[in-house]
């Protein structure tokens, strides 16, 4: 079971040090929020329903901080 949690690569950001730092902080924040949401899923309830688990994982992909 897979889903894609694409996040803009902060290594491609150009600009001031503050702008570059902000891009890394944003990417980190998004990934952290998504990982926390994944660990908060009721996996014991979803483990036997791949469609529901996939839907929840896809929903996590939309989390932006």
PDB file of N, CA and C in Angstrom:
ATOM      1  N   UNK A   1       0.853  -1.166   0.000  1.00  0.00           N
ATOM      2  CA  UNK A   1       0.000   0.000   0.000  1.00  0.00           C
ATOM      3  C   UNK A   1       0.898   1.228   0.000  1.00  0.00           C
ATOM      4  N   UNK A   2       0.666   2.112  -0.945  1.00  0.00           N
ATOM      5  CA  UNK A   2       1.518   3.306  -1.064  1.00  0.00           C
ATOM      6  C   UNK A   2       0.672   4.557  -1.287  1.00  0.00           C
ATOM      7  N   UNK A   3       1.264   5.657  -0.898  1.00  0.00           N
ATOM      8  CA  UNK A   3       0.701   6.965  -1.212  1.00  0.00           C
ATOM      9  C   UNK A   3       1.863   7.923  -1.386  1.00  0.00           C
ATOM     10  N   UNK A   4       1.619   9.028  -2.042  1.00  0.00           N
ATOM     11  CA  UNK A   4       2.697   9.991  -2.295  1.00  0.00           C
ATOM     12  C   UNK A   4       2.440  11.252  -1.488  1.00  0.00           C
ATOM     13  N   UNK A   5       3.408  11.604  -0.667  1.00  0.00           N
ATOM     14  CA  UNK A   5       3.323  12.817   0.142  1.00  0.00           C
ATOM     15  C   UNK A   5       4.336  13.822  -0.367  1.00  0.00           C
ATOM     16  N   UNK A   6       4.178  14.279  -1.571  1.00  0.00           N
ATOM     17  CA  UNK A   6       5.126  15.205  -2.179  1.00  0.00           C
ATOM     18  C   UNK A   6       5.268  16.505  -1.399  1.00  0.00           C
ATOM     19  N   UNK A   7       6.493  16.935  -1.273  1.00  0.00           N
ATOM     20  CA  UNK A   7       6.822  18.205  -0.610  1.00  0.00           C
ATOM     21  C   UNK A   7       7.864  18.887  -1.487  1.00  0.00           C
ATOM     22  N   UNK A   8       7.711  20.188  -1.673  1.00  0.00           N
ATOM     23  CA  UNK A   8       8.705  20.909  -2.469  1.00  0.00           C
ATOM     24  C   UNK A   8      10.089  20.752  -1.858  1.00  0.00           C
ATOM     25  N   UNK A   9      11.061  20.512  -2.700  1.00  0.00           N
ATOM     26  CA  UNK A   9      12.426  20.308  -2.238  1.00  0.00           C
ATOM     27  C   UNK A   9      13.042  21.655  -1.852  1.00  0.00           C
ATOM     28  N   UNK A  10      13.335  21.856  -0.574  1.00  0.00           N
ATOM     29  CA  UNK A  10      13.880  23.138  -0.146  1.00  0.00           C
ATOM     30  C   UNK A  10      15.299  23.381  -0.672  1.00  0.00           C
ATOM     31  N   UNK A  11      15.966  22.335  -1.110  1.00  0.00           N
ATOM     32  CA  UNK A  11      17.320  22.499  -1.639  1.00  0.00           C
ATOM     33  C   UNK A  11      17.321  23.279  -2.948  1.00  0.00           C
ATOM     34  N   UNK A  12      16.170  23.390  -3.598  1.00  0.00           N
ATOM     35  CA  UNK A  12      16.084  24.124  -4.858  1.00  0.00           C
ATOM     36  C   UNK A  12      15.790  25.610  -4.667  1.00  0.00           C
ATOM     37  N   UNK A  13      15.558  26.021  -3.435  1.00  0.00           N
ATOM     38  CA  UNK A  13      15.208  27.416  -3.156  1.00  0.00           C
ATOM     39  C   UNK A  13      16.457  28.287  -3.244  1.00  0.00           C
ATOM     40  N   UNK A  14      16.282  29.420  -3.880  1.00  0.00           N
ATOM     41  CA  UNK A  14      17.348  30.420  -3.922  1.00  0.00           C
ATOM     42  C   UNK A  14      16.835  31.680  -3.245  1.00  0.00           C
ATOM     43  N   UNK A  15      17.738  32.510  -2.844  1.00  0.00           N
ATOM     44  CA  UNK A  15      17.349  33.759  -2.194  1.00  0.00           C
ATOM     45  C   UNK A  15      18.248  34.026  -1.016  1.00  0.00           C
ATOM     46  N   UNK A  16      17.714  34.790  -0.104  1.00  0.00           N
ATOM     47  CA  UNK A  16      18.481  35.145   1.090  1.00  0.00           C
ATOM     48  C   UNK A  16      18.583  33.925   2.014  1.00  0.00           C
ATOM     49  N   UNK A  17      19.487  34.011   2.962  1.00  0.00           N
ATOM     50  CA  UNK A  17      19.605  32.928   3.949  1.00  0.00           C
ATOM     51  C   UNK A  17      18.281  32.719   4.678  1.00  0.00           C
ATOM     52  N   UNK A  18      17.580  33.795   4.967  1.00  0.00           N
ATOM     53  CA  UNK A  18      16.299  33.695   5.662  1.00  0.00           C
ATOM     54  C   UNK A  18      15.264  32.975   4.799  1.00  0.00           C
ATOM     55  N   UNK A  19      15.233  33.255   3.505  1.00  0.00           N
ATOM     56  CA  UNK A  19      14.285  32.594   2.600  1.00  0.00           C
ATOM     57  C   UNK A  19      14.605  31.102   2.464  1.00  0.00           C
ATOM     58  N   UNK A  20      15.858  30.786   2.384  1.00  0.00           N
ATOM     59  CA  UNK A  20      16.275  29.383   2.290  1.00  0.00           C
ATOM     60  C   UNK A  20      15.942  28.649   3.589  1.00  0.00           C
ATOM     61  N   UNK A  21      16.256  29.266   4.724  1.00  0.00           N
ATOM     62  CA  UNK A  21      15.927  28.665   6.017  1.00  0.00           C
ATOM     63  C   UNK A  21      14.413  28.449   6.140  1.00  0.00           C
ATOM     64  N   UNK A  22      13.638  29.415   5.704  1.00  0.00           N
ATOM     65  CA  UNK A  22      12.181  29.303   5.777  1.00  0.00           C
ATOM     66  C   UNK A  22      11.677  28.126   4.934  1.00  0.00           C
ATOM     67  N   UNK A  23      12.273  27.900   3.784  1.00  0.00           N
ATOM     68  CA  UNK A  23      11.872  26.785   2.925  1.00  0.00           C
ATOM     69  C   UNK A  23      12.148  25.447   3.612  1.00  0.00           C
ATOM     70  N   UNK A  24      13.284  25.333   4.279  1.00  0.00           N
ATOM     71  CA  UNK A  24      13.602  24.098   4.997  1.00  0.00           C
ATOM     72  C   UNK A  24      12.667  23.903   6.184  1.00  0.00           C
ATOM     73  N   UNK A  25      12.382  24.973   6.891  1.00  0.00           N
ATOM     74  CA  UNK A  25      11.472  24.887   8.036  1.00  0.00           C
ATOM     75  C   UNK A  25      10.079  24.487   7.575  1.00  0.00           C
ATOM     76  N   UNK A  26       9.633  25.044   6.456  1.00  0.00           N
ATOM     77  CA  UNK A  26       8.308  24.704   5.927  1.00  0.00           C
ATOM     78  C   UNK A  26       8.248  23.229   5.545  1.00  0.00           C
ATOM     79  N   UNK A  27       9.247  22.726   4.833  1.00  0.00           N
ATOM     80  CA  UNK A  27       9.271  21.320   4.430  1.00  0.00           C
ATOM     81  C   UNK A  27       9.273  20.417   5.660  1.00  0.00           C
ATOM     82  N   UNK A  28      10.093  20.758   6.640  1.00  0.00           N
ATOM     83  CA  UNK A  28      10.153  19.985   7.882  1.00  0.00           C
ATOM     84  C   UNK A  28       8.798  19.981   8.582  1.00  0.00           C
ATOM     85  N   UNK A  29       8.160  21.133   8.670  1.00  0.00           N
ATOM     86  CA  UNK A  29       6.871  21.243   9.353  1.00  0.00           C
ATOM     87  C   UNK A  29       5.801  20.404   8.675  1.00  0.00           C
ATOM     88  N   UNK A  30       5.773  20.446   7.349  1.00  0.00           N
ATOM     89  CA  UNK A  30       4.798  19.661   6.603  1.00  0.00           C
ATOM     90  C   UNK A  30       5.022  18.170   6.838  1.00  0.00           C
ATOM     91  N   UNK A  31       6.262  17.732   6.695  1.00  0.00           N
ATOM     92  CA  UNK A  31       6.555  16.314   6.888  1.00  0.00           C
ATOM     93  C   UNK A  31       6.252  15.874   8.322  1.00  0.00           C
ATOM     94  N   UNK A  32       6.613  16.692   9.280  1.00  0.00           N
ATOM     95  CA  UNK A  32       6.339  16.338  10.683  1.00  0.00           C
ATOM     96  C   UNK A  32       4.837  16.195  10.923  1.00  0.00           C
ATOM     97  N   UNK A  33       4.053  17.147  10.424  1.00  0.00           N
ATOM     98  CA  UNK A  33       2.597  17.096  10.612  1.00  0.00           C
ATOM     99  C   UNK A  33       2.011  15.846   9.962  1.00  0.00           C
ATOM    100  N   UNK A  34       2.506  15.500   8.783  1.00  0.00           N
ATOM    101  CA  UNK A  34       1.993  14.321   8.093  1.00  0.00           C
ATOM    102  C   UNK A  34       2.371  13.037   8.822  1.00  0.00           C
ATOM    103  N   UNK A  35       3.585  12.963   9.306  1.00  0.00           N
ATOM    104  CA  UNK A  35       4.017  11.771  10.038  1.00  0.00           C
ATOM    105  C   UNK A  35       3.220  11.637  11.336  1.00  0.00           C
ATOM    106  N   UNK A  36       3.008  12.745  12.030  1.00  0.00           N
ATOM    107  CA  UNK A  36       2.213  12.702  13.257  1.00  0.00           C
ATOM    108  C   UNK A  36       0.782  12.263  12.962  1.00  0.00           C
ATOM    109  N   UNK A  37       0.214  12.734  11.850  1.00  0.00           N
ATOM    110  CA  UNK A  37      -1.138  12.329  11.461  1.00  0.00           C
ATOM    111  C   UNK A  37      -1.183  10.835  11.141  1.00  0.00           C
ATOM    112  N   UNK A  38      -0.142  10.342  10.493  1.00  0.00           N
ATOM    113  CA  UNK A  38      -0.089   8.917  10.178  1.00  0.00           C
ATOM    114  C   UNK A  38      -0.056   8.087  11.464  1.00  0.00           C
ATOM    115  N   UNK A  39       0.786   8.468  12.414  1.00  0.00           N
ATOM    116  CA  UNK A  39       0.877   7.720  13.663  1.00  0.00           C
ATOM    117  C   UNK A  39      -0.395   7.837  14.495  1.00  0.00           C
ATOM    118  N   UNK A  40      -1.207   8.845  14.245  1.00  0.00           N
ATOM    119  CA  UNK A  40      -2.461   9.020  14.974  1.00  0.00           C
ATOM    120  C   UNK A  40      -3.612   8.216  14.365  1.00  0.00           C
ATOM    121  N   UNK A  41      -3.400   7.629  13.192  1.00  0.00           N
ATOM    122  CA  UNK A  41      -4.458   6.840  12.564  1.00  0.00           C
ATOM    123  C   UNK A  41      -4.814   5.639  13.442  1.00  0.00           C
ATOM    124  N   UNK A  42      -6.090   5.273  13.447  1.00  0.00           N
ATOM    125  CA  UNK A  42      -6.497   4.084  14.195  1.00  0.00           C
ATOM    126  C   UNK A  42      -6.153   2.820  13.392  1.00  0.00           C
ATOM    127  N   UNK A  43      -4.880   2.475  13.384  1.00  0.00           N
ATOM    128  CA  UNK A  43      -4.411   1.384  12.529  1.00  0.00           C
ATOM    129  C   UNK A  43      -5.065   0.047  12.863  1.00  0.00           C
ATOM    130  N   UNK A  44      -5.407  -0.173  14.137  1.00  0.00           N
ATOM    131  CA  UNK A  44      -6.073  -1.415  14.489  1.00  0.00           C
ATOM    132  C   UNK A  44      -7.433  -1.530  13.803  1.00  0.00           C
ATOM    133  N   UNK A  45      -8.071  -0.404  13.550  1.00  0.00           N
ATOM    134  CA  UNK A  45      -9.367  -0.377  12.864  1.00  0.00           C
ATOM    135  C   UNK A  45      -9.182  -0.457  11.345  1.00  0.00           C
ATOM    136  N   UNK A  46      -8.118   0.162  10.830  1.00  0.00           N
ATOM    137  CA  UNK A  46      -7.920   0.259   9.384  1.00  0.00           C
ATOM    138  C   UNK A  46      -7.113  -0.891   8.780  1.00  0.00           C
ATOM    139  N   UNK A  47      -6.463  -1.689   9.609  1.00  0.00           N
ATOM    140  CA  UNK A  47      -5.540  -2.689   9.092  1.00  0.00           C
ATOM    141  C   UNK A  47      -6.209  -3.734   8.200  1.00  0.00           C
ATOM    142  N   UNK A  48      -7.500  -3.933   8.330  1.00  0.00           N
ATOM    143  CA  UNK A  48      -8.197  -4.927   7.522  1.00  0.00           C
ATOM    144  C   UNK A  48      -9.006  -4.297   6.397  1.00  0.00           C
ATOM    145  N   UNK A  49      -8.851  -2.993   6.219  1.00  0.00           N
ATOM    146  CA  UNK A  49      -9.597  -2.278   5.171  1.00  0.00           C
ATOM    147  C   UNK A  49      -8.609  -1.413   4.385  1.00  0.00           C
ATOM    148  N   UNK A  50      -7.976  -2.019   3.391  1.00  0.00           N
ATOM    149  CA  UNK A  50      -6.947  -1.311   2.614  1.00  0.00           C
ATOM    150  C   UNK A  50      -7.488  -0.063   1.933  1.00  0.00           C
ATOM    151  N   UNK A  51      -8.730  -0.098   1.469  1.00  0.00           N
ATOM    152  CA  UNK A  51      -9.299   1.070   0.796  1.00  0.00           C
ATOM    153  C   UNK A  51      -9.435   2.242   1.759  1.00  0.00           C
ATOM    154  N   UNK A  52      -9.887   1.966   2.967  1.00  0.00           N
ATOM    155  CA  UNK A  52     -10.036   3.033   3.967  1.00  0.00           C
ATOM    156  C   UNK A  52      -8.669   3.551   4.395  1.00  0.00           C
ATOM    157  N   UNK A  53      -7.719   2.646   4.583  1.00  0.00           N
ATOM    158  CA  UNK A  53      -6.365   3.069   4.963  1.00  0.00           C
ATOM    159  C   UNK A  53      -5.747   3.928   3.875  1.00  0.00           C
ATOM    160  N   UNK A  54      -5.905   3.516   2.624  1.00  0.00           N
ATOM    161  CA  UNK A  54      -5.367   4.293   1.499  1.00  0.00           C
ATOM    162  C   UNK A  54      -6.019   5.673   1.460  1.00  0.00           C
ATOM    163  N   UNK A  55      -7.318   5.742   1.682  1.00  0.00           N
ATOM    164  CA  UNK A  55      -8.024   7.027   1.679  1.00  0.00           C
ATOM    165  C   UNK A  55      -7.489   7.936   2.776  1.00  0.00           C
ATOM    166  N   UNK A  56      -7.244   7.385   3.957  1.00  0.00           N
ATOM    167  CA  UNK A  56      -6.702   8.188   5.056  1.00  0.00           C
ATOM    168  C   UNK A  56      -5.288   8.654   4.753  1.00  0.00           C
ATOM    169  N   UNK A  57      -4.487   7.784   4.176  1.00  0.00           N
ATOM    170  CA  UNK A  57      -3.120   8.160   3.825  1.00  0.00           C
ATOM    171  C   UNK A  57      -3.108   9.234   2.740  1.00  0.00           C
ATOM    172  N   UNK A  58      -4.018   9.129   1.776  1.00  0.00           N
ATOM    173  CA  UNK A  58      -4.119  10.164   0.747  1.00  0.00           C
ATOM    174  C   UNK A  58      -4.568  11.499   1.338  1.00  0.00           C
ATOM    175  N   UNK A  59      -5.446  11.439   2.328  1.00  0.00           N
ATOM    176  CA  UNK A  59      -5.911  12.655   2.994  1.00  0.00           C
ATOM    177  C   UNK A  59      -4.740  13.334   3.728  1.00  0.00           C
ATOM    178  N   UNK A  60      -3.870  12.525   4.314  1.00  0.00           N
ATOM    179  CA  UNK A  60      -2.702  13.070   5.001  1.00  0.00           C
ATOM    180  C   UNK A  60      -1.831  13.852   4.039  1.00  0.00           C
ATOM    181  N   UNK A  61      -1.783  13.420   2.789  1.00  0.00           N
ATOM    182  CA  UNK A  61      -0.949  14.087   1.775  1.00  0.00           C
ATOM    183  C   UNK A  61      -1.365  15.530   1.537  1.00  0.00           C
ATOM    184  N   UNK A  62      -2.582  15.885   1.947  1.00  0.00           N
ATOM    185  CA  UNK A  62      -3.062  17.252   1.718  1.00  0.00           C
ATOM    186  C   UNK A  62      -2.740  18.192   2.876  1.00  0.00           C
ATOM    187  N   UNK A  63      -2.179  17.654   3.957  1.00  0.00           N
ATOM    188  CA  UNK A  63      -1.863  18.486   5.130  1.00  0.00           C
ATOM    189  C   UNK A  63      -0.728  19.457   4.773  1.00  0.00           C
ATOM    190  N   UNK A  64      -1.004  20.724   4.984  1.00  0.00           N
ATOM    191  CA  UNK A  64      -0.023  21.779   4.776  1.00  0.00           C
ATOM    192  C   UNK A  64      -0.034  22.642   6.020  1.00  0.00           C
ATOM    193  N   UNK A  65       1.149  23.037   6.471  1.00  0.00           N
ATOM    194  CA  UNK A  65       1.207  23.858   7.687  1.00  0.00           C
ATOM    195  C   UNK A  65       1.419  25.312   7.348  1.00  0.00           C
TER     196      UNK A  65
END
